[in-house]
Coordinates of C-alpha atoms and ligand atoms in Angstrom, one line a residue:
X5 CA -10.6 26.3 16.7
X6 CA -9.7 22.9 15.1
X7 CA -7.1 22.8 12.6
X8 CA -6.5 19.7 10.3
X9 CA -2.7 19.2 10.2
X10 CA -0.4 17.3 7.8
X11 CA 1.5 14.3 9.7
X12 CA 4.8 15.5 8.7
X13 CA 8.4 13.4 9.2
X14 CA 10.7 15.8 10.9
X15 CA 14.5 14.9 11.6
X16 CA 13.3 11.1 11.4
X17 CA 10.4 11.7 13.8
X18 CA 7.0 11.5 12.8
X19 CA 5.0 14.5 13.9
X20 CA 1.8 14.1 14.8
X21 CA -1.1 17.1 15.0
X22 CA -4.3 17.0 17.0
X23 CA -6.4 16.7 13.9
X24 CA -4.4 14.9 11.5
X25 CA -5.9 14.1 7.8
X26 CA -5.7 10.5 7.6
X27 CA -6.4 8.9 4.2
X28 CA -8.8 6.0 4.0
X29 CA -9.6 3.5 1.0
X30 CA -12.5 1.7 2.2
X31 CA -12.1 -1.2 0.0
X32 CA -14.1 -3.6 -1.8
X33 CA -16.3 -6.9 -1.3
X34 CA -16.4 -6.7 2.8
X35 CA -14.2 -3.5 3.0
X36 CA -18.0 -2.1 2.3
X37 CA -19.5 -4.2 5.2
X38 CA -15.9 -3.3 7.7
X39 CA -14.7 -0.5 6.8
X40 CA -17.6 2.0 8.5
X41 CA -17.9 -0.2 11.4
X42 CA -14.1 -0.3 11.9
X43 CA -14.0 3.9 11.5
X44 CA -17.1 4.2 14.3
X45 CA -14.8 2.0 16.9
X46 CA -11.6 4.5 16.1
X47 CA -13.9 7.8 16.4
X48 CA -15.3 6.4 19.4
X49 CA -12.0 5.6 21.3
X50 CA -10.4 8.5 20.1
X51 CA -13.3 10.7 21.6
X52 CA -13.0 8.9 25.0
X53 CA -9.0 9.3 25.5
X54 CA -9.1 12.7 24.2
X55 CA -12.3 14.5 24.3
X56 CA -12.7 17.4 21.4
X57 CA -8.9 18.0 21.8
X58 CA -7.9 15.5 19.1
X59 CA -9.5 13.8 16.0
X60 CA -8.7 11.9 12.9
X61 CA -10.1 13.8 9.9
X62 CA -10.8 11.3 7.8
X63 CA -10.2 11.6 3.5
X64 CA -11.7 9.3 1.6
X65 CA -9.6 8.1 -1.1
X66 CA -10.4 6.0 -4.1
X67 CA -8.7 2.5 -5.1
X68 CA -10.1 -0.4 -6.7
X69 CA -13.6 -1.6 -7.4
X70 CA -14.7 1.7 -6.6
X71 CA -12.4 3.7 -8.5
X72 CA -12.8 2.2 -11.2
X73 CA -16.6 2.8 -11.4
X74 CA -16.3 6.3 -10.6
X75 CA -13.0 7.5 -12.6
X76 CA -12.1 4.5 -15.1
X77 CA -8.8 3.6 -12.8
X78 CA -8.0 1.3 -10.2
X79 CA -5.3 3.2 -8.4
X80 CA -6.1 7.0 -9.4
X81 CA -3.2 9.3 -9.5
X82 CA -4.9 12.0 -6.7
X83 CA -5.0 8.7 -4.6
X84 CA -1.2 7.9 -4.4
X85 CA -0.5 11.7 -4.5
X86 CA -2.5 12.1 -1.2
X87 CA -0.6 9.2 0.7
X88 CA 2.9 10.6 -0.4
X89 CA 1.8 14.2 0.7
X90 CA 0.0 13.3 4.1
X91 CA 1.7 10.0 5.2
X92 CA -0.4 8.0 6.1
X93 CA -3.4 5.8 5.4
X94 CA -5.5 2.8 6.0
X95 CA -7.8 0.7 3.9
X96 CA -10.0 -2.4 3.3
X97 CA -9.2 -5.3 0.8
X98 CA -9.3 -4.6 -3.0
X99 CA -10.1 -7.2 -5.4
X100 CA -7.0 -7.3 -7.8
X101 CA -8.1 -6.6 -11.0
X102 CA -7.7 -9.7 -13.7
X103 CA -6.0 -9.6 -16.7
X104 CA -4.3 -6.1 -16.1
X105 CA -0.5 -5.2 -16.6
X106 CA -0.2 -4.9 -13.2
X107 CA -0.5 -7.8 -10.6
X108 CA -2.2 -6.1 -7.4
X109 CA -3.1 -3.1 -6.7
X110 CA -1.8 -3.6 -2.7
X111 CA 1.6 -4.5 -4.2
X112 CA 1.7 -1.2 -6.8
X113 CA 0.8 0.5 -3.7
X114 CA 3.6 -0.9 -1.7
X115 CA 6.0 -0.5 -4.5
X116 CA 5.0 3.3 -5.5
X117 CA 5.4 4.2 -1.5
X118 CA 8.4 2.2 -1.1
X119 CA 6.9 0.4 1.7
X120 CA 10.0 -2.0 2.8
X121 CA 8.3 -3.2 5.8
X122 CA 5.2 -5.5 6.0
X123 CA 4.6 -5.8 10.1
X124 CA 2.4 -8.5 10.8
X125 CA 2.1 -8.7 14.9
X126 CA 0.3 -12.3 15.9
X127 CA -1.3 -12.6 19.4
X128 CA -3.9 -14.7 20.7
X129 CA -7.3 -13.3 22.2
X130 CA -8.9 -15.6 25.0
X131 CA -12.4 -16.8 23.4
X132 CA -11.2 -17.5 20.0
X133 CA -10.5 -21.0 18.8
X134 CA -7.7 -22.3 17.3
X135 CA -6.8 -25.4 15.7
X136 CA -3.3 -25.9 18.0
X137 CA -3.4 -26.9 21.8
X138 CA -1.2 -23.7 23.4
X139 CA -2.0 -20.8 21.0
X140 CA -2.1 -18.0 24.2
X141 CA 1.8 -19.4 23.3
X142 CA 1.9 -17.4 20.2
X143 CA 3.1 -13.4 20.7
X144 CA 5.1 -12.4 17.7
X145 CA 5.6 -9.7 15.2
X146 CA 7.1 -10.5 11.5
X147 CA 9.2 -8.0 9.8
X148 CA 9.1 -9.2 6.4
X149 CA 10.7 -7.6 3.6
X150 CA 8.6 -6.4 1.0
X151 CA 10.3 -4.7 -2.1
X152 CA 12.8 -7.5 -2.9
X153 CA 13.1 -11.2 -3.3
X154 CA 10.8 -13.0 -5.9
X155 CA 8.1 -10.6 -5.6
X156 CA 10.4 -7.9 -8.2
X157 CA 8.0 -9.7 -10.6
X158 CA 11.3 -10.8 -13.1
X159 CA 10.0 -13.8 -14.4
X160 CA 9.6 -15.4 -17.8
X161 CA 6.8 -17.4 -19.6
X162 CA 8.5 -21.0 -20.6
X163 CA 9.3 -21.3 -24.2
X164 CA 9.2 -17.5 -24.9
X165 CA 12.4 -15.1 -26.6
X166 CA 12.6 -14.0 -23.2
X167 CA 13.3 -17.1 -21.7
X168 CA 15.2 -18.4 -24.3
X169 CA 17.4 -15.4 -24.1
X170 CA 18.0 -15.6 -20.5
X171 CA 18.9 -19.0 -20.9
X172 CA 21.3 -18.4 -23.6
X173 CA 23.2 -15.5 -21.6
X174 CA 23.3 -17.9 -19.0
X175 CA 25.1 -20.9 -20.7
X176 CA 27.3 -18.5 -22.4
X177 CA 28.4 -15.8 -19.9
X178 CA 27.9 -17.5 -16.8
X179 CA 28.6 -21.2 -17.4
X180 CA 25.3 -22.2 -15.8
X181 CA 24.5 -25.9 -17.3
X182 CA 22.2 -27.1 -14.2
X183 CA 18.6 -26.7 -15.4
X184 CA 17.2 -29.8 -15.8
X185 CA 14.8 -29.2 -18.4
X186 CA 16.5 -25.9 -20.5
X187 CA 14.4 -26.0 -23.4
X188 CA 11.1 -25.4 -21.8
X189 CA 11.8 -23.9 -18.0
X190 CA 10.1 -20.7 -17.5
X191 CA 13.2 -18.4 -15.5
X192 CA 12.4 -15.8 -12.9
X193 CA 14.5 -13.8 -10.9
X194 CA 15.2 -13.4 -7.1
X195 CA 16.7 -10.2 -6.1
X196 CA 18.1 -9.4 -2.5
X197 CA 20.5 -6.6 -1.5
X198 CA 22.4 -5.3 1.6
X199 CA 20.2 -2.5 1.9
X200 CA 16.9 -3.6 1.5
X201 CA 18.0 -6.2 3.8
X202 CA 19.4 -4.0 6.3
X203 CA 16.9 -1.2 6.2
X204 CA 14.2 -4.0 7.2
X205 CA 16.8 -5.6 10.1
X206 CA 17.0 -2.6 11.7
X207 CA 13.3 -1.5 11.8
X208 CA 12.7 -4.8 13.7
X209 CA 15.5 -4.1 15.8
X210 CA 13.9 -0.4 16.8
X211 CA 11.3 -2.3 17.1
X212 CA 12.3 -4.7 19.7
X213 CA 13.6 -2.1 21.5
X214 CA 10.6 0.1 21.9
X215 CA 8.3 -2.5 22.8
X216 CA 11.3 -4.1 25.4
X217 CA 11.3 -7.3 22.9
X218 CA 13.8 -10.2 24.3
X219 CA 14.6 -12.2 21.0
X220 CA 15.0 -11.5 17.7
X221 CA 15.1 -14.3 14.9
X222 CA 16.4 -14.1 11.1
X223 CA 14.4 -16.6 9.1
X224 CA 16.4 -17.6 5.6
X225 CA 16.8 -20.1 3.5
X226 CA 20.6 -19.5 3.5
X227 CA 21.3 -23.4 3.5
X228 CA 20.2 -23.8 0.0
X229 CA 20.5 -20.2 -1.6
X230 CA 24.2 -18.9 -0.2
X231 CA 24.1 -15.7 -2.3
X232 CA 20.5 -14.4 -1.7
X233 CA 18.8 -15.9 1.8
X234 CA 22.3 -16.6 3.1
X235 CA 23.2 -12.7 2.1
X236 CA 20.1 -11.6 4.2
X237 CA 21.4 -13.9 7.2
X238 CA 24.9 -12.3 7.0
X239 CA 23.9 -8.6 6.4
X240 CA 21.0 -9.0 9.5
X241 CA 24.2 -10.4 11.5
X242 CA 25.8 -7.2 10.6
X243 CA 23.5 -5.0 11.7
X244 CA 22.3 -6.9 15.0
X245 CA 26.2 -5.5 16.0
X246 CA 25.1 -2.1 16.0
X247 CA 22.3 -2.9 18.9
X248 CA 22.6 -4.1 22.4
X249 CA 22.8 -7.8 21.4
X250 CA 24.1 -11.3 22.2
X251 CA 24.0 -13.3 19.2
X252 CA 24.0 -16.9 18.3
X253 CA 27.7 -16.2 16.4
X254 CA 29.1 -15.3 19.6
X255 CA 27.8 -17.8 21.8
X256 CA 29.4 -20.5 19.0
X257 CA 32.3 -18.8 19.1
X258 CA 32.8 -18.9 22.9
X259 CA 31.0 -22.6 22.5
X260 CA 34.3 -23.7 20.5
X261 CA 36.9 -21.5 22.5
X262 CA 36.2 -22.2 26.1
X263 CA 33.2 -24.8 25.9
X264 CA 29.8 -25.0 26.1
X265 CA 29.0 -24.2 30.2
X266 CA 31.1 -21.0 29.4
X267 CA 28.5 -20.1 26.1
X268 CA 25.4 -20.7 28.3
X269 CA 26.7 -18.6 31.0
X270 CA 27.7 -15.6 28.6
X271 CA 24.5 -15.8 27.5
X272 CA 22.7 -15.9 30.4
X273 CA 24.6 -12.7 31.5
X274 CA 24.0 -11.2 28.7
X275 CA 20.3 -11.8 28.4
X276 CA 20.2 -10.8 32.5
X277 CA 21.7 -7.3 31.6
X278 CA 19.2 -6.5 29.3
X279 CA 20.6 -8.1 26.0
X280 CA 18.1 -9.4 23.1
X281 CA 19.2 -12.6 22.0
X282 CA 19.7 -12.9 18.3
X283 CA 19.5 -15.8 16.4
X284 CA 18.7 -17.5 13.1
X285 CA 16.5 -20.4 12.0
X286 CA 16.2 -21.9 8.6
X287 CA 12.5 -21.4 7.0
X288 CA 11.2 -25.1 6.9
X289 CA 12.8 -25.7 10.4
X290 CA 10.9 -22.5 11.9
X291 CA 8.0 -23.3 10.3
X292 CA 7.7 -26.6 12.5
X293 CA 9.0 -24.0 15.5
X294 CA 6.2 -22.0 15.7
X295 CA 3.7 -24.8 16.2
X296 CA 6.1 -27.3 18.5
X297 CA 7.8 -24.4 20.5
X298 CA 6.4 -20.9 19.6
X299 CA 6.9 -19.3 22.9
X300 CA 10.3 -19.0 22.1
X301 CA 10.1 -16.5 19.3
X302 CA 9.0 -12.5 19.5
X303 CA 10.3 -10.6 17.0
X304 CA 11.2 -12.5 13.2
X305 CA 12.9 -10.3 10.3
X306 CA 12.7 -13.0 7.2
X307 CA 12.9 -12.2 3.0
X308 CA 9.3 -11.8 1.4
X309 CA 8.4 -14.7 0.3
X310 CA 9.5 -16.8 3.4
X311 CA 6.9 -13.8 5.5
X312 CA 4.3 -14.2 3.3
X313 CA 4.0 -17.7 4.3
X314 CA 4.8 -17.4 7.4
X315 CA 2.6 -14.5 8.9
X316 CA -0.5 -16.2 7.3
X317 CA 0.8 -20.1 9.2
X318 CA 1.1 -17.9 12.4
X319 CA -2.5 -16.2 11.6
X320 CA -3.9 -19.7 11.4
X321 CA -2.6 -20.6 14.5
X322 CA -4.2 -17.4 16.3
X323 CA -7.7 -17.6 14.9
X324 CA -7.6 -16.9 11.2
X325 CA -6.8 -14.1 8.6
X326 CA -10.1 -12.4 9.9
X327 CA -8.3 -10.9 13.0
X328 CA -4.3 -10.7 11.7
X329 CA -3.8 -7.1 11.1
X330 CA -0.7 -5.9 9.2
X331 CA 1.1 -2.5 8.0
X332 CA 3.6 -1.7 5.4
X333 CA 5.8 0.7 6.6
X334 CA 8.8 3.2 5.0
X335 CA 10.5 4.3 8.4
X336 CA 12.9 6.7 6.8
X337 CA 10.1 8.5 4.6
X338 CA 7.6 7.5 7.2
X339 CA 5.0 6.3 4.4
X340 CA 2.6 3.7 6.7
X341 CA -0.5 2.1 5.2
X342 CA -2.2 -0.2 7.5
X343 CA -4.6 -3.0 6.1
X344 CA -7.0 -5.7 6.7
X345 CA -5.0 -9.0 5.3
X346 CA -7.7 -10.6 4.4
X347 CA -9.4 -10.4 0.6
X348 CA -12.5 -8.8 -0.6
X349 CA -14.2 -12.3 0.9
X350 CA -16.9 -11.9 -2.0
X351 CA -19.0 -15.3 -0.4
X352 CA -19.8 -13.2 2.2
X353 CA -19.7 -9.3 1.3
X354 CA -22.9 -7.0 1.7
X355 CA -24.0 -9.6 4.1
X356 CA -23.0 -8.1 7.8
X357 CA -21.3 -10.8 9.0
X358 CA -17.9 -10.5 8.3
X359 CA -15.4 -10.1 10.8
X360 CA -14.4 -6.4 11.0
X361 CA -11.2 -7.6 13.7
X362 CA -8.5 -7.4 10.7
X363 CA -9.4 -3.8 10.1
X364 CA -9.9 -3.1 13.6
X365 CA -6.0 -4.4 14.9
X366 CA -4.7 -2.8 11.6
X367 CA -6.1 0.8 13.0
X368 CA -4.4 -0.3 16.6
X369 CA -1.2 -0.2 14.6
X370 CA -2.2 2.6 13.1
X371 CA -3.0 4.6 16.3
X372 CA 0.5 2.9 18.2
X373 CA 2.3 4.5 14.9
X374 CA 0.6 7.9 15.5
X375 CA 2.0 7.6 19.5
X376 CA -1.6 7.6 20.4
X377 CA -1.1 5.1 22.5
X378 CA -3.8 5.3 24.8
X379 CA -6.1 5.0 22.0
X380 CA -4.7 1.8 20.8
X381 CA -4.6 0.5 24.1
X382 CA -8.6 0.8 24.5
X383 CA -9.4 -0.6 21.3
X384 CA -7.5 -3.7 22.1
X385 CA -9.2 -4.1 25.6
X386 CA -12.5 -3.4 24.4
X387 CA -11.6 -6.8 21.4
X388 CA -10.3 -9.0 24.6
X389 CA -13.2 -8.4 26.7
X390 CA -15.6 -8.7 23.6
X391 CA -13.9 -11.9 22.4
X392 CA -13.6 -13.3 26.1
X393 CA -17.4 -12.9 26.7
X394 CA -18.5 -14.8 23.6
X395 CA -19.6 -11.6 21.9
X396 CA -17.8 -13.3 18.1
X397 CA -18.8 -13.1 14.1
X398 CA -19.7 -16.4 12.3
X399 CA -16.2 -17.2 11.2
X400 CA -14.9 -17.4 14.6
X401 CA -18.3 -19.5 15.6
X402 CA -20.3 -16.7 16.3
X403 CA -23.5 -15.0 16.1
X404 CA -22.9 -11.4 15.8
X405 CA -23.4 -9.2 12.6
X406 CA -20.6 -6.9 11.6
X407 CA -22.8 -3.9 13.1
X408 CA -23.8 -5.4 16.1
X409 CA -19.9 -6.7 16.9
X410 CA -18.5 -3.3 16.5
X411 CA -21.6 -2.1 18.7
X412 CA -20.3 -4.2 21.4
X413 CA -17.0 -2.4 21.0
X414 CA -18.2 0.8 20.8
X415 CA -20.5 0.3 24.2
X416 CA -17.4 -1.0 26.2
X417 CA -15.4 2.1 24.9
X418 CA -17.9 4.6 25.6
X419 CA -18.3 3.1 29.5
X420 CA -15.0 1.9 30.0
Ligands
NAI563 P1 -10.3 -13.8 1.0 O1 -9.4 -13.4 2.1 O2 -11.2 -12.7 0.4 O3 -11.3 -15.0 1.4 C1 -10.8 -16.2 1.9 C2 -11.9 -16.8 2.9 O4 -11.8 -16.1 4.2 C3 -13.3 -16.7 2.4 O5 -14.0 -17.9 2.9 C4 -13.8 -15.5 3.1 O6 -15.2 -15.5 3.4 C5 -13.1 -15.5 4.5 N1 -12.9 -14.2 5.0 C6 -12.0 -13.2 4.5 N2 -12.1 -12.1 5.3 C7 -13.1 -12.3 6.2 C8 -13.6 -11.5 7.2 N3 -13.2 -10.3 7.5 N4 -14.6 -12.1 8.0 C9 -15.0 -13.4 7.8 N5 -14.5 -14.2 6.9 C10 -13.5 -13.7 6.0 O7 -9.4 -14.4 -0.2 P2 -9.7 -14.7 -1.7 O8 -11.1 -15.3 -1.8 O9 -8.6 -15.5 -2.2 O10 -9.6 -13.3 -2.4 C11 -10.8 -12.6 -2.8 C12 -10.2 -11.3 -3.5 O11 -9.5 -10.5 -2.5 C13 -9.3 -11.4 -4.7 O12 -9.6 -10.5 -5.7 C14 -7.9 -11.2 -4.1 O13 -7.0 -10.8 -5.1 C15 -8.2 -10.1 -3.1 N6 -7.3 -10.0 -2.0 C16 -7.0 -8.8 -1.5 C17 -6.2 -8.6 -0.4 C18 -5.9 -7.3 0.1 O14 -6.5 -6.3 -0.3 N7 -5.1 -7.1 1.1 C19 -5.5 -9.8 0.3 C20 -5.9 -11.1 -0.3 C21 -6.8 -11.2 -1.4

């Protein structure tokens, strides 16, 4: 007899039953036209690795448009109360309501959870075009922080109390006399710690280590602001001591005690004995990196806002926001939602033609996170050999319906 389980986080493992209740929010605009599609190519590749002896039980849960039609609230209170009991969820896009208190409902969602990692892997898929030359070049995942930086939402409306106020504590108390323009500036806040830092460092360190990851990169702006981005450089330093690293600091340091052929052969042993090389690039600079020389990045920890434009240049360079999947992870509560990054698309939704891909690689994390391996595995062969043969939506020049792409899927699966 089947039993539907609780995904439960025991001793800092997630365990995982046979017939876990997995929350889904199936989103609005396109989530309506994905989000079934997406949930038939998971049941189907689920029920080839395993047979009857496992199975997601699916919950739906309300957020957004939806929500709001049927109970009066965006982000209803049983909604958030089923993802901090069970875990785990996925969803679709939600339109972010205008003109409420709140900015997003994704980013309440990722606040309420405390969902400090946003994991945005970027690969390329034969058959898909991109706008650079090289993109089978691109294979990376970002870490990027995602309770901190500017996105704590501390800003103030130019020529308000507020503003003034802030402005005033900061002549007075703190001697600041540098803004240019005092009397009208609008102020916000940018706040970075040591541990939200460091609790995000070390998940993509654990994550380079499971997936046998070579390099690891700290993107910051450290050159400019010492305190905040050049804090997240030092305390990701700090922590890439407590894995089996050879760092960039070291390899100066032997660079300026015993010379330069001495650094590179340091390195080179240390890299040959199973090492991950750690290094750090300033955010402008890297953003030139990944389109000049991406193939030598895999694994990037950076500050919010400095991931937020990041994952989506990367996503560009790989085919568009209609195939990046992405997750925002708590690894110490184990709190996971995985999401489609794209919007609600409303040009296109209740159409059939949008690109269910997003979704699809979102529910590979998903399935990777579970330790379902297997499953994940399939679902990503069955998208390389659909995307390889041609068989593509209209935004990546295709001719397929939303329906008839996930049928493609779902045939490959069920012969594979
Ligand atoms: P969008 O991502 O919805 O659309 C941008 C462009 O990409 C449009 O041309 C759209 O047709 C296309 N597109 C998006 N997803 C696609 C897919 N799966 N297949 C094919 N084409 C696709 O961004 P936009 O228009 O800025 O936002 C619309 C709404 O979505 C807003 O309310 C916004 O707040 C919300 N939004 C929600 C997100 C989420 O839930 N994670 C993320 C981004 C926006």
């Amino acid at each position: 007899m089947k039993i539907i389980m609780k995904i439960e986080m025991k001793n800092g493992k997630l365990v995982v039953p046979d017939y876990p209740a997995i929350g889904y929010i199936r989103g609005d605009g396109v989530g309506e036209d994905i989000f079934p599609q997406a949930q038939k190519v998971f049941d189907a590749a689920v029920l080839k690795i395993y047979g009857q002896k496992k199975k997601i039980e699916w919950q739906k849960l309300l957020a957004g448009g939806e929500a709001f039609e049927t109970c009066g609230e965006y982000l209803p209170k049983e909604t958030l109360a089923h993802i901090n009991e069970n875990l785990i969820a996925i969803k679709g896009p939600l339109m972010t309501p205008v003109g409420e208190s709140f900015r997003s409902i994704n980013v309440t969602l990722r606040q309420k959870m405390d969902l400090y990692a946003c994991v945005r892997p970027v690969e390329y898929f034969k058959g898909i075009k991109s706008p650079v030359k090289a993109p089978e070049k691109v294979d990376m995942t970002i870490f990027r922080e995602n309770t901190e930086d500017i996105y704590a939402g501390i800003e103030f409306a130019s020529e308000t109390n507020e503003s003034h106020n802030l402005l005033k504590f900061l002549e007075k108390e703190l001697n600041v006399h540098s803004i240019r323009f005092p009397k009208t500036s609008a102020l916000g806040i940018k706040p970075v710690s040591p541990e939200g830092s460091k609790r995000l460092v070390n998940a993509a360190f654990e994550y380079a280590l499971k997936m046998n990851k070579k390099r690891v990169t700290f993107v910051h702006k450290g050159n400019i602001m010492k305190f905040t981005e050049g804090g997240f450089r030092n305390w990701a330093y700090e922590v890439a001591r407590e894995y089996p690293t050879f760092t960039k600091l070291e390899y100066d340091e032997i660079k300026n005690e015993r010379g330069s052929l001495q650094a590179e052969n340091e390195k080179k042993a240390a890299l040959k004995s199973g090492k991950i090389y750690v290094d750090d690039v300033i955010a402008d600079n890297f953003l030139q990196q990944i389109i000049l020389n991406p193939e030598n990045f895999e694994v990037i920890a950076t500050l919010n806002l400095n991931g937020d434009y990041i994952s989506d240049a990367l996503a560009a360079q790989v085919g568009g926001i209609g195939i990046a999947p992405g997750a925002n992870i708590n690894y110490k509560s184990g709190h996971a939602i995985f999401e489609a990054t794209h919007g609600t698309a409303p040009d296109i939704a209740g159409k059939n033609i949008a690109n269910p891909s997003s979704l699809i690689l979102s529910g590979v994390m998903m399935f990777e996170y579970l330790g379902w391996q297997e499953v994940a595995e399939l679902i990503k062969i069955a998208l390389s050999f659909s995307f390889r043969n041609g068989n593509l939506t209209a935004d990546l020049g295709g001719k397929l319906s939303t329906s008839k792409f996930s049928d493609v899927l779902i045939d490959f699966i069920k012969t594979y």
